[in-house]
MMTF fields as JSON, N, C-alpha, C and O atoms, coordinates in Angstrom:
{
  "mmtfVersion": "1.0.0",
  "mmtfProducer": "UNKNOWN",
  "numBonds": 251,
  "numAtoms": 252,
  "numGroups": 63,
  "numChains": 1,
  "numModels": 1,
  "chainsPerModel": [1],
  "groupsPerChain": [63],
  "chainIdList": ["A"],
  "bondAtomList": [4, 2, 8, 6, 12, 10, 16, 14, 20, 18, 24, 22, 28, 26, 32, 30, 36, 34, 40, 38, 44, 42, 48, 46, 52, 50, 56, 54, 60, 58, 64, 62, 68, 66, 72, 70, 76, 74, 80, 78, 84, 82, 88, 86, 92, 90, 96, 94, 100, 98, 104, 102, 108, 106, 112, 110, 116, 114, 120, 118, 124, 122, 128, 126, 132, 130, 136, 134, 140, 138, 144, 142, 148, 146, 152, 150, 156, 154, 160, 158, 164, 162, 168, 166, 172, 170, 176, 174, 180, 178, 184, 182, 188, 186, 192, 190, 196, 194, 200, 198, 204, 202, 208, 206, 212, 210, 216, 214, 220, 218, 224, 222, 228, 226, 232, 230, 236, 234, 240, 238, 244, 242, 248, 246],
  "bondOrderList": [1, 1, 1, 1, 1, 1, 1, 1, 1, 1, 1, 1, 1, 1, 1, 1, 1, 1, 1, 1, 1, 1, 1, 1, 1, 1, 1, 1, 1, 1, 1, 1, 1, 1, 1, 1, 1, 1, 1, 1, 1, 1, 1, 1, 1, 1, 1, 1, 1, 1, 1, 1, 1, 1, 1, 1, 1, 1, 1, 1, 1, 1],
  "groupList": [{"groupName": "ASN", "atomNameList": ["N", "CA", "C", "O"], "elementList": ["N", "C", "C", "O"], "formalChargeList": [0, 0, 0, 0], "bondAtomList": [1, 0, 2, 1, 3, 2], "bondOrderList": [1, 1, 2], "singleLetterCode": "N", "chemCompType": "L-PEPTIDE LINKING"}, {"groupName": "TYR", "atomNameList": ["N", "CA", "C", "O"], "elementList": ["N", "C", "C", "O"], "formalChargeList": [0, 0, 0, 0], "bondAtomList": [1, 0, 2, 1, 3, 2], "bondOrderList": [1, 1, 2], "singleLetterCode": "Y", "chemCompType": "L-PEPTIDE LINKING"}, {"groupName": "ASP", "atomNameList": ["N", "CA", "C", "O"], "elementList": ["N", "C", "C", "O"], "formalChargeList": [0, 0, 0, 0], "bondAtomList": [1, 0, 2, 1, 3, 2], "bondOrderList": [1, 1, 2], "singleLetterCode": "D", "chemCompType": "L-PEPTIDE LINKING"}, {"groupName": "GLN", "atomNameList": ["N", "CA", "C", "O"], "elementList": ["N", "C", "C", "O"], "formalChargeList": [0, 0, 0, 0], "bondAtomList": [1, 0, 2, 1, 3, 2], "bondOrderList": [1, 1, 2], "singleLetterCode": "Q", "chemCompType": "L-PEPTIDE LINKING"}, {"groupName": "LEU", "atomNameList": ["N", "CA", "C", "O"], "elementList": ["N", "C", "C", "O"], "formalChargeList": [0, 0, 0, 0], "bondAtomList": [1, 0, 2, 1, 3, 2], "bondOrderList": [1, 1, 2], "singleLetterCode": "L", "chemCompType": "L-PEPTIDE LINKING"}, {"groupName": "PHE", "atomNameList": ["N", "CA", "C", "O"], "elementList": ["N", "C", "C", "O"], "formalChargeList": [0, 0, 0, 0], "bondAtomList": [1, 0, 2, 1, 3, 2], "bondOrderList": [1, 1, 2], "singleLetterCode": "F", "chemCompType": "L-PEPTIDE LINKING"}, {"groupName": "SER", "atomNameList": ["N", "CA", "C", "O"], "elementList": ["N", "C", "C", "O"], "formalChargeList": [0, 0, 0, 0], "bondAtomList": [1, 0, 2, 1, 3, 2], "bondOrderList": [1, 1, 2], "singleLetterCode": "S", "chemCompType": "L-PEPTIDE LINKING"}, {"groupName": "PRO", "atomNameList": ["N", "CA", "C", "O"], "elementList": ["N", "C", "C", "O"], "formalChargeList": [0, 0, 0, 0], "bondAtomList": [1, 0, 2, 1, 3, 2], "bondOrderList": [1, 1, 2], "singleLetterCode": "P", "chemCompType": "L-PEPTIDE LINKING"}, {"groupName": "ILE", "atomNameList": ["N", "CA", "C", "O"], "elementList": ["N", "C", "C", "O"], "formalChargeList": [0, 0, 0, 0], "bondAtomList": [1, 0, 2, 1, 3, 2], "bondOrderList": [1, 1, 2], "singleLetterCode": "I", "chemCompType": "L-PEPTIDE LINKING"}, {"groupName": "GLY", "atomNameList": ["N", "CA", "C", "O"], "elementList": ["N", "C", "C", "O"], "formalChargeList": [0, 0, 0, 0], "bondAtomList": [1, 0, 2, 1, 3, 2], "bondOrderList": [1, 1, 2], "singleLetterCode": "G", "chemCompType": "PEPTIDE LINKING"}, {"groupName": "VAL", "atomNameList": ["N", "CA", "C", "O"], "elementList": ["N", "C", "C", "O"], "formalChargeList": [0, 0, 0, 0], "bondAtomList": [1, 0, 2, 1, 3, 2], "bondOrderList": [1, 1, 2], "singleLetterCode": "V", "chemCompType": "L-PEPTIDE LINKING"}, {"groupName": "CYS", "atomNameList": ["N", "CA", "C", "O"], "elementList": ["N", "C", "C", "O"], "formalChargeList": [0, 0, 0, 0], "bondAtomList": [1, 0, 2, 1, 3, 2], "bondOrderList": [1, 1, 2], "singleLetterCode": "C", "chemCompType": "L-PEPTIDE LINKING"}, {"groupName": "GLU", "atomNameList": ["N", "CA", "C", "O"], "elementList": ["N", "C", "C", "O"], "formalChargeList": [0, 0, 0, 0], "bondAtomList": [1, 0, 2, 1, 3, 2], "bondOrderList": [1, 1, 2], "singleLetterCode": "E", "chemCompType": "L-PEPTIDE LINKING"}, {"groupName": "ALA", "atomNameList": ["N", "CA", "C", "O"], "elementList": ["N", "C", "C", "O"], "formalChargeList": [0, 0, 0, 0], "bondAtomList": [1, 0, 2, 1, 3, 2], "bondOrderList": [1, 1, 2], "singleLetterCode": "A", "chemCompType": "L-PEPTIDE LINKING"}, {"groupName": "ARG", "atomNameList": ["N", "CA", "C", "O"], "elementList": ["N", "C", "C", "O"], "formalChargeList": [0, 0, 0, 0], "bondAtomList": [1, 0, 2, 1, 3, 2], "bondOrderList": [1, 1, 2], "singleLetterCode": "R", "chemCompType": "L-PEPTIDE LINKING"}, {"groupName": "TRP", "atomNameList": ["N", "CA", "C", "O"], "elementList": ["N", "C", "C", "O"], "formalChargeList": [0, 0, 0, 0], "bondAtomList": [1, 0, 2, 1, 3, 2], "bondOrderList": [1, 1, 2], "singleLetterCode": "W", "chemCompType": "L-PEPTIDE LINKING"}, {"groupName": "HIS", "atomNameList": ["N", "CA", "C", "O"], "elementList": ["N", "C", "C", "O"], "formalChargeList": [0, 0, 0, 0], "bondAtomList": [1, 0, 2, 1, 3, 2], "bondOrderList": [1, 1, 2], "singleLetterCode": "H", "chemCompType": "L-PEPTIDE LINKING"}, {"groupName": "THR", "atomNameList": ["N", "CA", "C", "O"], "elementList": ["N", "C", "C", "O"], "formalChargeList": [0, 0, 0, 0], "bondAtomList": [1, 0, 2, 1, 3, 2], "bondOrderList": [1, 1, 2], "singleLetterCode": "T", "chemCompType": "L-PEPTIDE LINKING"}, {"groupName": "LYS", "atomNameList": ["N", "CA", "C", "O"], "elementList": ["N", "C", "C", "O"], "formalChargeList": [0, 0, 0, 0], "bondAtomList": [1, 0, 2, 1, 3, 2], "bondOrderList": [1, 1, 2], "singleLetterCode": "K", "chemCompType": "L-PEPTIDE LINKING"}, {"groupName": "MET", "atomNameList": ["N", "CA", "C", "O"], "elementList": ["N", "C", "C", "O"], "formalChargeList": [0, 0, 0, 0], "bondAtomList": [1, 0, 2, 1, 3, 2], "bondOrderList": [1, 1, 2], "singleLetterCode": "M", "chemCompType": "L-PEPTIDE LINKING"}],
  "groupTypeList": [0, 1, 2, 3, 4, 2, 5, 6, 2, 7, 0, 3, 8, 9, 2, 8, 10, 8, 11, 5, 10, 2, 12, 0, 12, 0, 9, 13, 1, 2, 14, 9, 12, 15, 8, 13, 16, 6, 13, 17, 10, 6, 13, 10, 2, 2, 12, 9, 5, 17, 17, 10, 10, 17, 9, 18, 14, 9, 8, 19, 2, 0, 14],
  "groupIdList": [1, 2, 3, 4, 5, 6, 7, 8, 9, 10, 11, 12, 13, 14, 15, 16, 17, 18, 19, 20, 21, 22, 23, 24, 25, 26, 27, 28, 29, 30, 31, 32, 33, 34, 35, 36, 37, 38, 39, 40, 41, 42, 43, 44, 45, 46, 47, 48, 49, 50, 51, 52, 53, 54, 55, 56, 57, 58, 59, 60, 61, 62, 63],
  "secStructList": [7, 7, 7, 7, 7, 7, 6, 6, 1, 7, 7, 7, 6, 6, 7, 3, 3, 3, 3, 3, 3, 7, 6, 6, 7, 1, 1, 1, 7, 7, 6, 6, 1, 3, 3, 3, 3, 3, 3, 3, 3, 3, 3, 3, 7, 6, 6, 1, 7, 3, 3, 3, 3, 3, 3, 6, 6, 3, 3, 3, 3, 7, 7],
  "xCoordList": [54.974, 54.211, 53.43, 53.799, 52.078, 51.488, 50.279, 49.459, 50.181, 49.029, 48.048, 48.381, 46.821, 45.499, 44.939, 44.621, 44.838, 44.196, 42.756, 42.245, 42.037, 40.737, 40.255, 41.036, 38.934, 38.528, 38.605, 38.834, 38.424, 38.212, 39.799, 39.986, 40.933, 42.078, 42.868, 42.948, 43.447, 43.931, 45.052, 45.761, 45.1, 45.892, 47.475, 47.57, 48.467, 49.974, 50.607, 50.505, 51.365, 52.126, 53.042, 53.744, 53.189, 53.804, 52.806, 53.367, 51.583, 50.816, 50.309, 50.02, 50.168, 49.951, 48.339, 47.824, 47.55, 46.199, 46.137, 46.962, 44.861, 44.606, 43.187, 42.313, 42.85, 41.408, 41.181, 41.588, 40.568, 40.402, 38.886, 37.953, 38.806, 37.41, 37.222, 37.854, 36.324, 35.949, 35.276, 34.056, 35.864, 35.076, 34.199, 33.228, 34.564, 33.742, 33.062, 32.576, 33.171, 32.319, 32.232, 31.174, 33.439, 33.702, 34.298, 34.668, 34.458, 34.824, 36.299, 36.674, 37.176, 38.652, 39.233, 38.732, 40.516, 41.429, 41.849, 42.333, 41.596, 42.069, 43.08, 42.99, 44.134, 45.152, 44.627, 43.871, 45.004, 44.6, 43.071, 42.598, 42.64, 41.559, 42.419, 43.637, 41.244, 41.982, 42.168, 41.311, 43.609, 44.056, 44.118, 44.896, 42.962, 42.631, 43.814, 44.245, 44.147, 45.311, 45.749, 45.364, 46.812, 47.508, 48.151, 48.331, 48.359, 49.162, 49.56, 49.201, 50.514, 51.098, 50.556, 50.385, 50.365, 49.429, 50.735, 51.889, 50.388, 51.383, 51.2, 52.182, 49.736, 49.297, 48.007, 47.029, 47.965, 46.641, 46.378, 47.161, 45.068, 44.667, 44.867, 45.442, 44.313, 44.647, 43.729, 43.911, 42.676, 42.141, 42.589, 41.888, 43.589, 44.066, 43.688, 44.055, 42.764, 42.201, 43.028, 43.598, 43.112, 44.012, 43.678, 42.661, 44.544, 44.056, 44.913, 44.327, 46.085, 46.813, 47.532, 48.48, 47.282, 48.013, 48.715, 48.356, 49.882, 50.756, 50.966, 51.469, 50.629, 50.556, 51.208, 51.453, 51.356, 51.786, 51.192, 51.898, 49.81, 49.052, 49.415, 48.929, 50.137, 50.386, 49.934, 49.906, 49.539, 49.217, 47.839, 47.462, 47.17, 45.79, 45.351, 45.36, 44.921, 44.807, 43.249, 42.477, 42.764, 41.403, 40.848, 39.896, 41.472, 41.244, 39.998, 39.535],
  "yCoordList": [163.421, 162.731, 162.199, 162.383, 161.37, 160.961, 160.135, 160.554, 158.763, 158.056, 158.08, 157.774, 158.368, 158.686, 157.262, 156.604, 156.838, 155.519, 155.783, 156.9, 154.528, 154.403, 154.246, 153.806, 154.601, 154.713, 153.364, 153.307, 151.971, 150.737, 150.154, 148.955, 151.059, 150.37, 150.619, 151.803, 149.808, 149.609, 150.803, 151.082, 151.486, 152.085, 151.531, 150.442, 152.331, 151.68, 152.941, 154.115, 152.315, 153.472, 154.151, 153.467, 155.384, 156.137, 156.763, 157.499, 156.638, 157.387, 158.399, 158.372, 159.634, 160.922, 160.969, 160.614, 161.547, 161.466, 163.102, 163.853, 163.525, 164.887, 165.236, 164.404, 166.516, 166.841, 168.037, 169.126, 167.9, 169.007, 169.253, 168.6, 170.488, 170.705, 170.444, 171.027, 169.549, 168.685, 169.574, 169.513, 170.737, 171.682, 171.16, 171.827, 170.052, 169.734, 168.283, 167.517, 168.13, 166.938, 165.694, 165.066, 165.236, 164.082, 163.054, 162.01, 163.209, 162.5, 161.949, 160.951, 163.029, 162.821, 164.078, 164.912, 164.288, 165.129, 165.404, 164.584, 166.867, 167.341, 168.174, 168.744, 168.397, 169.564, 170.801, 171.179, 171.529, 172.707, 173.186, 174.302, 171.853, 172.032, 172.575, 172.539, 173.187, 173.473, 172.352, 171.48, 172.341, 171.269, 172.057, 172.94, 171.385, 172.25, 171.647, 172.347, 170.34, 169.605, 168.735, 168.556, 168.08, 166.945, 166.227, 166.703, 165.017, 163.986, 163.092, 162.767, 162.371, 161.058, 159.891, 159.989, 158.863, 157.508, 157.156, 157.211, 156.793, 156.217, 155.078, 154.336, 154.484, 153.236, 152.794, 153.541, 151.733, 151.061, 149.505, 148.742, 149.445, 148.191, 146.898, 147.074, 145.508, 144.658, 144.435, 143.484, 145.616, 145.643, 146.848, 147.179, 147.537, 148.73, 150.064, 151.001, 150.175, 151.365, 152.088, 151.553, 153.587, 154.202, 154.678, 155.336, 154.337, 154.456, 155.691, 156.349, 156.001, 157.043, 157.81, 157.276, 159.094, 160.088, 161.02, 161.469, 161.268, 162.489, 163.79, 163.661, 164.823, 165.961, 167.269, 167.397, 168.157, 169.367, 169.844, 170.339, 169.727, 170.167, 169.049, 169.255, 168.004, 166.97, 165.762, 165.471, 164.989, 163.451, 163.219, 163.491, 162.699, 162.426, 161.041, 160.357, 160.5, 159.051, 158.867, 159.524, 157.957, 157.91, 156.485, 156.056, 155.798, 154.587, 154.91, 154.018],
  "zCoordList": [-85.382, -85.743, -84.632, -83.473, -84.999, -84.179, -84.588, -85.405, -83.903, -84.495, -83.644, -82.5, -83.825, -83.098, -82.98, -83.971, -81.768, -81.151, -81.492, -81.415, -81.932, -81.994, -80.568, -79.725, -80.225, -78.912, -78.367, -77.159, -79.167, -78.636, -78.682, -78.472, -78.966, -78.646, -77.482, -77.154, -76.806, -75.553, -75.517, -76.485, -74.206, -74.151, -73.474, -72.909, -73.619, -73.072, -72.46, -72.814, -71.327, -70.675, -71.459, -72.204, -71.449, -72.373, -73.425, -74.237, -73.562, -74.732, -74.012, -72.816, -75.052, -74.66, -74.956, -76.016, -73.653, -73.845, -73.898, -73.378, -74.717, -74.785, -74.469, -74.713, -73.892, -73.912, -74.68, -74.277, -75.739, -76.803, -77.082, -76.615, -78.065, -78.225, -79.808, -80.689, -79.983, -81.028, -81.634, -81.478, -82.558, -83.063, -84.463, -84.822, -85.147, -86.052, -85.783, -86.616, -84.36, -84.117, -84.657, -84.709, -85.127, -85.754, -84.867, -85.404, -83.482, -82.612, -82.472, -81.857, -83.339, -83.371, -83.587, -84.341, -82.806, -83.069, -84.381, -85.16, -84.635, -86.07, -85.73, -84.643, -86.5, -86.507, -86.535, -87.43, -85.533, -85.333, -84.274, -84.06, -83.805, -82.7, -81.572, -81.403, -80.711, -79.291, -78.512, -78.371, -77.838, -76.958, -75.477, -75.114, -74.719, -73.406, -72.162, -71.246, -72.383, -71.436, -72.363, -73.519, -71.571, -72.151, -70.647, -69.526, -71.169, -70.19, -70.698, -71.83, -69.915, -70.398, -69.342, -68.126, -70.139, -69.452, -68.496, -68.921, -67.163, -66.198, -66.081, -66.044, -65.971, -65.598, -66.203, -66.172, -66.696, -67.279, -66.495, -65.929, -66.726, -66.094, -67.15, -68.224, -66.73, -67.344, -68.888, -69.648, -69.119, -70.14, -70.871, -71.827, -70.605, -71.329, -71.109, -71.818, -69.871, -69.796, -68.882, -67.932, -69.231, -68.324, -66.883, -66.663, -65.922, -64.685, -64.02, -63.16, -64.317, -63.97, -64.778, -65.354, -64.987, -66.06, -65.209, -64.121, -65.935, -65.25, -66.194, -67.311, -65.782, -66.589, -65.674, -64.474, -66.848, -65.878, -64.676, -63.797, -64.542, -63.471, -62.34, -61.228, -62.494, -61.334, -61.872, -63.068, -60.808, -61.232, -60.678, -59.538, -61.611, -61.436, -61.356, -62.38, -60.107, -60.056, -60.266, -59.568, -61.247, -61.388, -61.171, -61.823, -60.252, -59.647, -58.626, -57.914]
}
């Protein structure tokens, strides 16, 4: 099970982020849509924006 955050919700360390194909263009992930990549949030800033994620492809630092 999962709880999908709204775009305005702050991220937390441990959250899972996904890059997916929004086939029905509703702005949210729907079961069955293709997931291109996923990663775990490793760091956030004071406002809850993700700054570092860790995924299978390695570490991506977005600072």
